[in-house]
């Protein structure tokens, strides 16, 4: 049968039953593939994302879906590697920028504050970092940032609020650690 056969089977069985059958039959094999590529720590995430994609694209899942599912898992893994590389490159770029920017005033305090801020930004999830940098670093207005992100202004406001809270938590913990390591008080 063709790819269309799976869509007909899905319609005949009902989507939930079709997916339960697909998941029951193929999850262990997709999980095993993922273990060989990314280890047990990430394998379940890869396999779960693979089946989420299969659910969303159930109209194109072939009758014999194992090769298709493993191809999807391979793409999920590749995207995770790209995301990790992108995160590492951004962290390195932020660190390089911090090292090359001239400072004035109390150099030690400015360097420590900048280091804490950049470490906090680098530790944020990509979505949080992006929304904060669009507004603070790139100087976009809230309306412009909302357009870039494809969301409404109220949604942007909520994202900014949450991102700032996460950054404050990271900076607060980093500042506390820096004060402790330098022998300063925490009051």
PDB file of C-alpha atoms in Angstrom:
ATOM      1  CA  UNK A   1       0.000   0.000   0.000  1.00  0.00           C
ATOM      2  CA  UNK A   2       1.002   3.609  -0.428  1.00  0.00           C
ATOM      3  CA  UNK A   3       1.245   6.437   2.065  1.00  0.00           C
ATOM      4  CA  UNK A   4      -2.400   7.074   1.336  1.00  0.00           C
ATOM      5  CA  UNK A   5      -3.198   3.622   2.711  1.00  0.00           C
ATOM      6  CA  UNK A   6      -2.130   4.683   6.186  1.00  0.00           C
ATOM      7  CA  UNK A   7      -4.448   7.689   6.049  1.00  0.00           C
ATOM      8  CA  UNK A   8      -7.319   5.399   5.030  1.00  0.00           C
ATOM      9  CA  UNK A   9      -6.436   3.014   7.879  1.00  0.00           C
ATOM     10  CA  UNK A  10      -6.334   5.963  10.302  1.00  0.00           C
ATOM     11  CA  UNK A  11      -9.789   7.084   9.166  1.00  0.00           C
ATOM     12  CA  UNK A  12     -11.194   3.541   9.362  1.00  0.00           C
ATOM     13  CA  UNK A  13      -9.782   2.867  12.848  1.00  0.00           C
ATOM     14  CA  UNK A  14     -10.117   6.335  14.215  1.00  0.00           C
ATOM     15  CA  UNK A  15      -7.091   8.520  14.869  1.00  0.00           C
ATOM     16  CA  UNK A  16      -6.687   7.613  18.548  1.00  0.00           C
ATOM     17  CA  UNK A  17      -6.807   3.866  17.949  1.00  0.00           C
ATOM     18  CA  UNK A  18      -4.483   4.144  14.960  1.00  0.00           C
ATOM     19  CA  UNK A  19      -1.969   6.144  17.010  1.00  0.00           C
ATOM     20  CA  UNK A  20      -2.181   3.745  19.978  1.00  0.00           C
ATOM     21  CA  UNK A  21      -1.408   0.880  17.630  1.00  0.00           C
ATOM     22  CA  UNK A  22       1.454   2.780  15.946  1.00  0.00           C
ATOM     23  CA  UNK A  23       2.945   3.796  19.291  1.00  0.00           C
ATOM     24  CA  UNK A  24       2.623   0.319  20.792  1.00  0.00           C
ATOM     25  CA  UNK A  25       4.263  -1.360  17.836  1.00  0.00           C
ATOM     26  CA  UNK A  26       7.062   1.057  17.043  1.00  0.00           C
ATOM     27  CA  UNK A  27       7.982   3.104  20.128  1.00  0.00           C
ATOM     28  CA  UNK A  28      10.470   0.492  21.436  1.00  0.00           C
ATOM     29  CA  UNK A  29      12.272   0.377  18.081  1.00  0.00           C
ATOM     30  CA  UNK A  30      12.388   4.170  17.675  1.00  0.00           C
ATOM     31  CA  UNK A  31      13.577   4.471  21.277  1.00  0.00           C
ATOM     32  CA  UNK A  32      16.295   1.857  20.636  1.00  0.00           C
ATOM     33  CA  UNK A  33      17.453   3.814  17.578  1.00  0.00           C
ATOM     34  CA  UNK A  34      17.564   7.020  19.620  1.00  0.00           C
ATOM     35  CA  UNK A  35      19.582   5.322  22.385  1.00  0.00           C
ATOM     36  CA  UNK A  36      22.239   4.354  19.844  1.00  0.00           C
ATOM     37  CA  UNK A  37      22.488   7.961  18.654  1.00  0.00           C
ATOM     38  CA  UNK A  38      22.051  10.134  21.775  1.00  0.00           C
ATOM     39  CA  UNK A  39      22.154   7.796  24.769  1.00  0.00           C
ATOM     40  CA  UNK A  40      19.458   6.953  27.275  1.00  0.00           C
ATOM     41  CA  UNK A  41      19.309  10.442  28.801  1.00  0.00           C
ATOM     42  CA  UNK A  42      17.826  11.971  25.616  1.00  0.00           C
ATOM     43  CA  UNK A  43      16.374   8.946  23.863  1.00  0.00           C
ATOM     44  CA  UNK A  44      12.924   9.186  25.390  1.00  0.00           C
ATOM     45  CA  UNK A  45      12.653  12.853  24.439  1.00  0.00           C
ATOM     46  CA  UNK A  46      13.659  12.045  20.852  1.00  0.00           C
ATOM     47  CA  UNK A  47      11.220   9.144  20.598  1.00  0.00           C
ATOM     48  CA  UNK A  48       8.395  11.180  22.133  1.00  0.00           C
ATOM     49  CA  UNK A  49       8.971  14.076  19.737  1.00  0.00           C
ATOM     50  CA  UNK A  50       9.066  11.587  16.851  1.00  0.00           C
ATOM     51  CA  UNK A  51       5.619  10.272  17.760  1.00  0.00           C
ATOM     52  CA  UNK A  52       4.282  13.789  18.290  1.00  0.00           C
ATOM     53  CA  UNK A  53       5.314  14.542  14.714  1.00  0.00           C
ATOM     54  CA  UNK A  54       3.746  11.276  13.538  1.00  0.00           C
ATOM     55  CA  UNK A  55       0.484  12.328  15.197  1.00  0.00           C
ATOM     56  CA  UNK A  56       0.560  15.765  13.556  1.00  0.00           C
ATOM     57  CA  UNK A  57       1.470  14.291  10.159  1.00  0.00           C
ATOM     58  CA  UNK A  58      -0.634  11.119  10.394  1.00  0.00           C
ATOM     59  CA  UNK A  59      -1.959  11.691   6.889  1.00  0.00           C
ATOM     60  CA  UNK A  60       1.497  10.980   5.411  1.00  0.00           C
ATOM     61  CA  UNK A  61       2.657   8.113   7.636  1.00  0.00           C
ATOM     62  CA  UNK A  62       3.209   5.073   5.362  1.00  0.00           C
ATOM     63  CA  UNK A  63       1.664   1.648   5.956  1.00  0.00           C
ATOM     64  CA  UNK A  64       5.034   0.250   6.999  1.00  0.00           C
ATOM     65  CA  UNK A  65       6.150   3.215   9.078  1.00  0.00           C
ATOM     66  CA  UNK A  66       9.379   2.077  10.756  1.00  0.00           C
ATOM     67  CA  UNK A  67      11.772   3.631   8.226  1.00  0.00           C
ATOM     68  CA  UNK A  68       9.712   6.830   8.159  1.00  0.00           C
ATOM     69  CA  UNK A  69       9.671   7.032  11.984  1.00  0.00           C
ATOM     70  CA  UNK A  70      13.428   6.467  12.192  1.00  0.00           C
ATOM     71  CA  UNK A  71      13.945   9.167   9.561  1.00  0.00           C
ATOM     72  CA  UNK A  72      11.871  11.544  11.659  1.00  0.00           C
ATOM     73  CA  UNK A  73      13.862  10.570  14.774  1.00  0.00           C
ATOM     74  CA  UNK A  74      17.076  11.240  12.869  1.00  0.00           C
ATOM     75  CA  UNK A  75      15.815  14.711  11.947  1.00  0.00           C
ATOM     76  CA  UNK A  76      14.787  15.382  15.558  1.00  0.00           C
ATOM     77  CA  UNK A  77      18.290  14.427  16.732  1.00  0.00           C
ATOM     78  CA  UNK A  78      19.880  16.610  14.049  1.00  0.00           C
ATOM     79  CA  UNK A  79      17.730  19.555  15.133  1.00  0.00           C
ATOM     80  CA  UNK A  80      18.708  19.004  18.777  1.00  0.00           C
ATOM     81  CA  UNK A  81      22.390  19.071  17.781  1.00  0.00           C
ATOM     82  CA  UNK A  82      21.830  22.273  15.819  1.00  0.00           C
ATOM     83  CA  UNK A  83      20.065  23.849  18.800  1.00  0.00           C
ATOM     84  CA  UNK A  84      22.900  22.847  21.139  1.00  0.00           C
ATOM     85  CA  UNK A  85      25.490  24.197  18.712  1.00  0.00           C
ATOM     86  CA  UNK A  86      23.534  27.425  18.328  1.00  0.00           C
ATOM     87  CA  UNK A  87      23.372  27.791  22.130  1.00  0.00           C
ATOM     88  CA  UNK A  88      27.128  27.213  22.430  1.00  0.00           C
ATOM     89  CA  UNK A  89      27.868  29.737  19.668  1.00  0.00           C
ATOM     90  CA  UNK A  90      25.659  32.362  21.275  1.00  0.00           C
ATOM     91  CA  UNK A  91      27.274  31.827  24.675  1.00  0.00           C
ATOM     92  CA  UNK A  92      30.728  32.114  23.084  1.00  0.00           C
ATOM     93  CA  UNK A  93      29.683  35.258  21.206  1.00  0.00           C
ATOM     94  CA  UNK A  94      28.328  36.850  24.381  1.00  0.00           C
ATOM     95  CA  UNK A  95      31.538  35.994  26.223  1.00  0.00           C
ATOM     96  CA  UNK A  96      33.686  37.418  23.395  1.00  0.00           C
ATOM     97  CA  UNK A  97      31.578  40.564  23.290  1.00  0.00           C
ATOM     98  CA  UNK A  98      31.922  41.028  27.048  1.00  0.00           C
ATOM     99  CA  UNK A  99      35.707  40.622  26.817  1.00  0.00           C
ATOM    100  CA  UNK A 100      36.061  43.134  23.979  1.00  0.00           C
ATOM    101  CA  UNK A 101      33.798  45.901  25.283  1.00  0.00           C
ATOM    102  CA  UNK A 102      35.695  48.740  26.975  1.00  0.00           C
ATOM    103  CA  UNK A 103      34.582  49.612  30.493  1.00  0.00           C
ATOM    104  CA  UNK A 104      34.639  52.824  32.486  1.00  0.00           C
ATOM    105  CA  UNK A 105      34.061  53.534  36.161  1.00  0.00           C
ATOM    106  CA  UNK A 106      34.773  50.848  38.748  1.00  0.00           C
ATOM    107  CA  UNK A 107      36.173  48.237  36.391  1.00  0.00           C
ATOM    108  CA  UNK A 108      35.942  45.337  38.829  1.00  0.00           C
ATOM    109  CA  UNK A 109      32.277  45.971  39.611  1.00  0.00           C
ATOM    110  CA  UNK A 110      31.321  46.511  35.960  1.00  0.00           C
ATOM    111  CA  UNK A 111      33.149  43.368  34.862  1.00  0.00           C
ATOM    112  CA  UNK A 112      31.503  41.313  37.600  1.00  0.00           C
ATOM    113  CA  UNK A 113      28.039  42.716  36.777  1.00  0.00           C
ATOM    114  CA  UNK A 114      28.511  42.177  33.031  1.00  0.00           C
ATOM    115  CA  UNK A 115      29.812  38.659  33.619  1.00  0.00           C
ATOM    116  CA  UNK A 116      26.794  37.810  35.802  1.00  0.00           C
ATOM    117  CA  UNK A 117      24.391  39.260  33.220  1.00  0.00           C
ATOM    118  CA  UNK A 118      25.996  37.483  30.267  1.00  0.00           C
ATOM    119  CA  UNK A 119      26.123  34.187  32.124  1.00  0.00           C
ATOM    120  CA  UNK A 120      22.475  34.629  33.042  1.00  0.00           C
ATOM    121  CA  UNK A 121      21.538  35.366  29.429  1.00  0.00           C
ATOM    122  CA  UNK A 122      23.568  32.422  28.145  1.00  0.00           C
ATOM    123  CA  UNK A 123      21.820  30.092  30.610  1.00  0.00           C
ATOM    124  CA  UNK A 124      18.319  31.120  29.518  1.00  0.00           C
ATOM    125  CA  UNK A 125      16.295  29.058  27.051  1.00  0.00           C
ATOM    126  CA  UNK A 126      16.627  30.393  23.505  1.00  0.00           C
ATOM    127  CA  UNK A 127      13.089  31.837  23.435  1.00  0.00           C
ATOM    128  CA  UNK A 128      13.677  33.876  26.607  1.00  0.00           C
ATOM    129  CA  UNK A 129      17.029  35.144  25.429  1.00  0.00           C
ATOM    130  CA  UNK A 130      15.592  36.088  22.028  1.00  0.00           C
ATOM    131  CA  UNK A 131      12.734  38.174  23.409  1.00  0.00           C
ATOM    132  CA  UNK A 132      15.001  40.020  25.867  1.00  0.00           C
ATOM    133  CA  UNK A 133      17.656  40.682  23.240  1.00  0.00           C
ATOM    134  CA  UNK A 134      15.155  41.931  20.652  1.00  0.00           C
ATOM    135  CA  UNK A 135      14.008  44.595  23.097  1.00  0.00           C
ATOM    136  CA  UNK A 136      17.150  45.349  25.092  1.00  0.00           C
ATOM    137  CA  UNK A 137      19.999  44.627  22.717  1.00  0.00           C
ATOM    138  CA  UNK A 138      18.518  45.323  19.300  1.00  0.00           C
ATOM    139  CA  UNK A 139      16.304  48.183  20.512  1.00  0.00           C
ATOM    140  CA  UNK A 140      13.045  47.054  18.919  1.00  0.00           C
ATOM    141  CA  UNK A 141       9.773  48.450  20.193  1.00  0.00           C
ATOM    142  CA  UNK A 142       7.312  45.995  21.750  1.00  0.00           C
ATOM    143  CA  UNK A 143       5.194  46.156  18.594  1.00  0.00           C
ATOM    144  CA  UNK A 144       8.216  45.420  16.377  1.00  0.00           C
ATOM    145  CA  UNK A 145       9.361  42.564  18.628  1.00  0.00           C
ATOM    146  CA  UNK A 146       5.847  41.083  18.596  1.00  0.00           C
ATOM    147  CA  UNK A 147       5.880  41.237  14.777  1.00  0.00           C
ATOM    148  CA  UNK A 148       9.284  39.513  14.624  1.00  0.00           C
ATOM    149  CA  UNK A 149       8.097  36.755  16.965  1.00  0.00           C
ATOM    150  CA  UNK A 150       4.707  36.420  15.277  1.00  0.00           C
ATOM    151  CA  UNK A 151       2.687  37.018  18.425  1.00  0.00           C
ATOM    152  CA  UNK A 152       0.338  39.643  19.830  1.00  0.00           C
ATOM    153  CA  UNK A 153       1.579  42.473  22.054  1.00  0.00           C
ATOM    154  CA  UNK A 154      -0.128  40.989  25.148  1.00  0.00           C
ATOM    155  CA  UNK A 155       1.574  37.647  24.426  1.00  0.00           C
ATOM    156  CA  UNK A 156       4.888  39.463  24.021  1.00  0.00           C
ATOM    157  CA  UNK A 157       4.346  41.269  27.327  1.00  0.00           C
ATOM    158  CA  UNK A 158       3.797  37.926  29.064  1.00  0.00           C
ATOM    159  CA  UNK A 159       6.872  36.401  27.408  1.00  0.00           C
ATOM    160  CA  UNK A 160       9.004  39.387  28.440  1.00  0.00           C
ATOM    161  CA  UNK A 161       7.703  39.211  32.004  1.00  0.00           C
ATOM    162  CA  UNK A 162       8.490  35.496  32.277  1.00  0.00           C
ATOM    163  CA  UNK A 163      11.897  35.873  30.616  1.00  0.00           C
ATOM    164  CA  UNK A 164      12.844  38.703  32.980  1.00  0.00           C
ATOM    165  CA  UNK A 165      11.795  36.641  36.005  1.00  0.00           C
ATOM    166  CA  UNK A 166      13.918  33.717  34.820  1.00  0.00           C
ATOM    167  CA  UNK A 167      16.870  36.032  34.171  1.00  0.00           C
ATOM    168  CA  UNK A 168      16.490  37.650  37.598  1.00  0.00           C
ATOM    169  CA  UNK A 169      16.510  34.212  39.242  1.00  0.00           C
ATOM    170  CA  UNK A 170      19.651  33.242  37.360  1.00  0.00           C
ATOM    171  CA  UNK A 171      21.362  36.558  38.057  1.00  0.00           C
ATOM    172  CA  UNK A 172      20.318  36.482  41.703  1.00  0.00           C
ATOM    173  CA  UNK A 173      21.847  33.035  42.168  1.00  0.00           C
ATOM    174  CA  UNK A 174      24.990  34.010  40.254  1.00  0.00           C
ATOM    175  CA  UNK A 175      25.387  37.275  42.199  1.00  0.00           C
ATOM    176  CA  UNK A 176      24.981  35.398  45.475  1.00  0.00           C
ATOM    177  CA  UNK A 177      27.667  32.908  44.424  1.00  0.00           C
ATOM    178  CA  UNK A 178      30.011  35.701  43.243  1.00  0.00           C
ATOM    179  CA  UNK A 179      29.657  37.572  46.553  1.00  0.00           C
ATOM    180  CA  UNK A 180      30.314  34.402  48.505  1.00  0.00           C
ATOM    181  CA  UNK A 181      33.389  33.536  46.433  1.00  0.00           C
ATOM    182  CA  UNK A 182      34.814  37.047  46.778  1.00  0.00           C
ATOM    183  CA  UNK A 183      34.377  36.969  50.558  1.00  0.00           C
ATOM    184  CA  UNK A 184      31.695  39.677  50.505  1.00  0.00           C
ATOM    185  CA  UNK A 185      28.557  39.574  52.627  1.00  0.00           C
ATOM    186  CA  UNK A 186      25.244  38.469  51.299  1.00  0.00           C
ATOM    187  CA  UNK A 187      23.210  41.152  53.010  1.00  0.00           C
TER     188      UNK A 187
END
